[in-house]
Coordinates of C-alpha atoms in Angstrom, one line a residue:
P1 CA 41.7 -15.7 15.6
I2 CA 39.7 -18.0 13.4
T3 CA 36.7 -15.7 13.3
R4 CA 36.2 -14.0 10.0
R5 CA 35.2 -10.4 10.1
Y6 CA 34.0 -8.2 7.3
R7 CA 33.8 -4.5 7.0
L8 CA 32.1 -2.1 4.5
P9 CA 34.0 1.2 3.9
A10 CA 31.8 4.1 5.0
E11 CA 31.1 5.3 1.4
V12 CA 30.0 1.8 0.4
A13 CA 27.9 1.4 3.5
E14 CA 26.0 4.6 2.7
V15 CA 25.2 3.4 -0.8
M16 CA 24.1 -0.1 0.3
T17 CA 22.5 0.5 3.8
D18 CA 21.4 4.1 4.4
A19 CA 17.8 4.2 3.1
D20 CA 17.6 7.9 3.8
S21 CA 20.7 8.8 1.7
L22 CA 20.5 10.4 -1.7
N23 CA 23.3 8.0 -2.7
Y24 CA 21.2 4.9 -1.7
L25 CA 21.3 2.4 -4.5
A26 CA 20.5 -1.0 -2.9
P27 CA 16.9 -1.0 -4.4
L28 CA 18.5 -1.4 -7.9
A29 CA 19.1 -5.0 -7.0
S30 CA 15.5 -6.0 -6.7
M31 CA 14.6 -3.8 -9.7
V32 CA 17.1 -5.7 -11.9
A33 CA 15.7 -8.9 -10.7
S34 CA 12.2 -7.8 -11.8
L35 CA 13.6 -7.1 -15.3
G36 CA 15.0 -10.6 -15.4
Q37 CA 11.6 -12.2 -15.0
T38 CA 10.2 -10.2 -18.0
V39 CA 13.0 -10.6 -20.5
S40 CA 11.1 -13.2 -22.6
A41 CA 8.0 -10.9 -22.7
V42 CA 10.1 -7.9 -23.6
L43 CA 11.7 -9.9 -26.5
E44 CA 8.3 -10.8 -27.8
A45 CA 7.2 -7.2 -27.5
F46 CA 10.1 -6.1 -29.7
R47 CA 9.3 -8.8 -32.2
T48 CA 5.6 -8.0 -32.5
G49 CA 5.5 -4.3 -31.6
G50 CA 3.4 -5.0 -28.6
G51 CA 4.0 -4.2 -24.9
V52 CA 4.6 -5.6 -21.5
P53 CA 2.1 -4.6 -18.7
Y54 CA 3.5 -2.8 -15.7
A55 CA 2.0 -5.5 -13.4
A56 CA 4.1 -8.1 -15.1
Y57 CA 7.3 -6.7 -13.5
G58 CA 5.9 -7.5 -10.1
D59 CA 6.4 -6.1 -6.6
D60 CA 10.2 -6.0 -6.8
L61 CA 10.0 -3.2 -9.4
R62 CA 7.2 -1.3 -7.7
S63 CA 8.8 -1.3 -4.3
G64 CA 12.3 -0.8 -5.7
I65 CA 11.2 2.4 -7.5
A66 CA 9.6 3.7 -4.3
R67 CA 12.6 3.0 -2.1
L68 CA 15.0 4.5 -4.7
N69 CA 13.1 7.7 -5.1
R70 CA 12.1 8.2 -1.4
P71 CA 15.3 10.0 -0.3
M72 CA 15.0 12.4 -3.2
F73 CA 11.5 13.4 -2.2
L74 CA 12.2 13.6 1.5
H75 CA 15.3 15.8 1.1
Q76 CA 14.9 17.8 -2.1
L77 CA 11.2 18.3 -3.0
A78 CA 10.4 20.8 -0.2
G79 CA 14.0 21.7 0.5
Q80 CA 15.0 22.7 -3.1
W81 CA 12.5 22.2 -5.8
I82 CA 9.5 24.0 -4.4
P83 CA 11.4 26.9 -3.0
A84 CA 12.9 27.4 -6.5
M85 CA 9.3 28.5 -7.5
P86 CA 8.6 31.3 -5.0
D87 CA 5.0 31.8 -6.0
V88 CA 4.2 28.1 -5.5
H89 CA 6.1 28.0 -2.3
A90 CA 4.2 31.0 -1.0
R91 CA 0.8 29.4 -1.9
L92 CA 1.7 26.2 -0.1
Q93 CA 2.6 28.2 3.0
R94 CA -0.7 30.1 3.1
T95 CA -3.2 28.7 5.6
D96 CA -6.4 30.5 4.6
P97 CA -7.5 28.6 2.7
P98 CA -5.1 25.6 2.8
A99 CA -3.6 24.7 -0.5
R100 CA -4.7 21.6 -2.3
V101 CA -2.3 19.5 -4.3
A102 CA -2.8 16.6 -6.7
D103 CA 0.1 14.1 -7.1
L104 CA -0.5 12.2 -10.3
G105 CA 1.2 8.9 -10.7
C106 CA 2.0 9.0 -7.0
G107 CA 3.2 5.5 -6.7
S108 CA 3.9 4.5 -3.1
G109 CA 3.2 8.1 -2.0
W110 CA 6.5 9.4 -0.8
S111 CA 6.3 12.7 -2.8
S112 CA 2.8 13.4 -1.3
I113 CA 4.0 12.5 2.1
A114 CA 7.1 14.7 1.9
L115 CA 5.1 17.7 0.7
A116 CA 2.6 17.3 3.5
R117 CA 5.3 17.0 6.2
A118 CA 7.0 20.2 4.9
Y119 CA 3.8 22.3 4.6
P120 CA 1.7 21.5 7.7
T121 CA -1.7 22.7 6.3
V122 CA -1.5 21.4 2.7
Q123 CA -4.1 18.8 1.6
V124 CA -2.6 16.3 -0.9
D125 CA -4.5 13.8 -3.1
G126 CA -2.3 11.1 -4.5
I127 CA -3.7 9.5 -7.7
D128 CA -2.4 6.4 -9.4
L129 CA -4.1 3.8 -11.5
D130 CA -2.1 1.0 -9.8
E131 CA -4.1 -0.2 -6.8
A132 CA -1.1 -2.0 -5.2
S133 CA 0.8 1.3 -5.2
T134 CA -2.1 3.3 -3.6
A135 CA -2.6 0.6 -1.0
E136 CA 1.0 0.8 0.0
A137 CA 0.9 4.7 -0.1
R138 CA -1.9 4.7 2.4
R139 CA 0.1 2.6 4.8
N140 CA 3.1 4.8 4.3
A141 CA 1.0 7.9 5.0
E142 CA -0.3 6.5 8.3
Q143 CA 3.1 5.5 9.4
A144 CA 4.4 9.0 8.6
Q145 CA 1.4 10.4 10.6
V146 CA 0.0 12.5 7.8
G147 CA -2.9 10.2 6.9
D148 CA -5.4 13.0 8.0
R149 CA -4.1 15.3 5.2
V150 CA -2.9 12.9 2.5
R151 CA -5.4 10.7 0.6
F152 CA -4.6 8.1 -2.1
E153 CA -7.0 6.9 -4.7
S154 CA -6.9 4.6 -7.7
R155 CA -8.8 6.6 -10.3
D156 CA -8.5 8.5 -13.6
A157 CA -7.2 12.0 -13.1
G158 CA -9.3 13.1 -16.0
D159 CA -12.5 12.6 -14.0
P160 CA -14.5 15.8 -14.4
A161 CA -15.4 15.7 -10.7
L162 CA -11.8 16.7 -9.9
A163 CA -11.8 19.8 -12.1
G164 CA -10.9 23.1 -10.6
R165 CA -9.8 21.8 -7.2
Y166 CA -6.0 22.2 -7.0
D167 CA -3.4 24.9 -6.5
L168 CA -0.6 22.5 -7.7
V169 CA -0.6 19.4 -9.8
M170 CA 2.6 17.3 -9.7
F171 CA 4.0 14.7 -12.0
F172 CA 7.2 13.0 -10.7
E173 CA 9.0 10.4 -12.9
T174 CA 5.7 9.5 -14.5
L175 CA 5.2 11.7 -17.6
H176 CA 7.6 9.6 -19.7
D177 CA 5.6 6.4 -18.8
M178 CA 2.3 7.8 -20.1
A179 CA 1.0 6.7 -23.5
D180 CA -0.6 10.1 -24.1
P181 CA 1.4 12.7 -22.2
V182 CA -0.3 15.7 -24.0
S183 CA -3.8 14.5 -22.8
A184 CA -2.3 14.0 -19.3
L185 CA -1.0 17.5 -19.2
R186 CA -4.3 18.9 -20.5
A187 CA -6.2 16.9 -17.8
A188 CA -3.8 18.3 -15.2
G189 CA -4.5 21.8 -16.4
A190 CA -8.2 21.2 -15.9
L191 CA -7.6 20.2 -12.3
L192 CA -6.2 23.7 -11.4
V193 CA -7.8 26.7 -9.8
P194 CA -7.1 30.0 -11.5
G195 CA -3.4 30.8 -11.0
G196 CA -2.5 27.2 -10.2
A197 CA 0.6 25.4 -11.6
V198 CA 1.7 22.1 -13.0
L199 CA 5.1 20.8 -11.9
V200 CA 6.8 18.1 -14.0
G201 CA 9.9 16.4 -12.6
D202 CA 11.4 13.6 -14.6
E203 CA 14.7 11.8 -15.3
K204 CA 17.9 13.8 -15.5
V205 CA 19.1 13.5 -19.1
A206 CA 21.2 15.7 -21.4
E207 CA 19.4 18.6 -23.3
T208 CA 20.2 16.9 -26.6
F209 CA 21.1 13.4 -27.9
T210 CA 24.7 12.6 -28.4
A211 CA 26.3 9.2 -29.0
P212 CA 27.4 7.2 -27.2
G213 CA 26.2 9.4 -24.3
D214 CA 27.5 9.4 -20.7
E215 CA 27.0 6.7 -18.1
L216 CA 23.7 8.1 -16.9
E217 CA 22.3 8.4 -20.4
R218 CA 23.2 4.8 -21.2
F219 CA 21.7 3.7 -17.8
N220 CA 18.4 5.4 -18.6
Y221 CA 18.3 4.0 -22.1
G222 CA 18.7 0.5 -20.7
W223 CA 15.7 1.0 -18.4
S224 CA 13.8 2.5 -21.4
A225 CA 14.3 -0.6 -23.5
L226 CA 13.6 -3.1 -20.8
H227 CA 10.8 -1.4 -18.9
C228 CA 9.4 2.0 -19.6
L229 CA 9.0 1.7 -23.3
P230 CA 7.4 -1.8 -23.3
S231 CA 5.0 -0.7 -20.5
A232 CA 3.9 2.3 -22.5
L233 CA 3.3 0.3 -25.6
T234 CA 0.5 -1.7 -23.9
E235 CA -1.9 1.1 -24.7
P236 CA -3.1 1.9 -28.2
N237 CA -1.6 4.9 -30.1
S238 CA 1.1 5.3 -27.5
A239 CA 3.5 8.2 -27.8
A240 CA 6.2 5.6 -26.9
I241 CA 8.5 8.0 -25.1
G242 CA 10.6 5.7 -23.0
T243 CA 12.7 6.7 -20.0
V244 CA 14.7 9.5 -21.8
I245 CA 12.4 12.5 -22.0
R246 CA 14.3 15.6 -22.7
P247 CA 13.3 19.1 -21.5
E248 CA 12.4 20.3 -25.0
T249 CA 10.1 17.3 -25.4
V250 CA 8.3 18.3 -22.1
R251 CA 8.0 21.9 -23.4
R252 CA 6.6 20.7 -26.7
F253 CA 4.0 18.5 -25.0
A254 CA 3.0 21.5 -22.8
R255 CA 2.6 23.7 -25.8
Q256 CA 0.3 21.1 -27.3
A257 CA -1.9 21.0 -24.1
P258 CA -3.3 24.6 -24.0
R259 CA -4.7 24.4 -20.5
A260 CA -1.6 22.9 -19.0
H261 CA 0.7 25.2 -17.0
R262 CA 4.3 24.6 -17.6
G263 CA 6.4 24.0 -14.5
E264 CA 10.1 23.2 -14.2
S265 CA 11.5 20.0 -15.5
R266 CA 14.0 18.6 -13.0
G267 CA 17.3 18.2 -14.8

């Protein structure tokens, strides 16, 4: 009688404990904590026009982003997004020769892993400038038993040695973080074989700006002010996009990068 017992309603338990659920939001806690440790640096960046390096946000942000995005990649990438592009889906299913995919800004590798698990012959190269992310991605790939077909490297995707290798180049939740997105799309186009495609998937936001915006819009602008925008401003001549990148902005960048093939912007 004196024992205290606690219970989580099923819908709350899913959000807080089910790491495979599309509704899983527990990683936001560590991500918010990472913002707290950089507030003074962000304030200084606003005062001076400078930026805050991605590494300053620490492991809490890096791992939080990976855990938050993981269910989306595992459930939706090969189940919904790729099949919505029949020509790309068909190419990934072909086995002779196997398709090659570049996953730019791959982070901890869950998008690369999900694609390799869904298409058993596809070869995926995950590329990210953050060495801590690629090291974690390698461990994730080995645990998922796709390490023989998924490789991760910390290198510049603009390396001429990579040109003309890939049937598909993917950007997931990373184009808005790039200081020069037009050059990034142009470099992605250079990676393609003839007939290849570039797929851009980024934050879900409204087609046009309206004030005050809905809850999701305000949520994204909060992350923009505290993380994505300060990080992008560490590089010279940054486009300074921030988290909220609207579909028309992606289309405009693609038109400015002649060799980049426009894919679908997840929205």
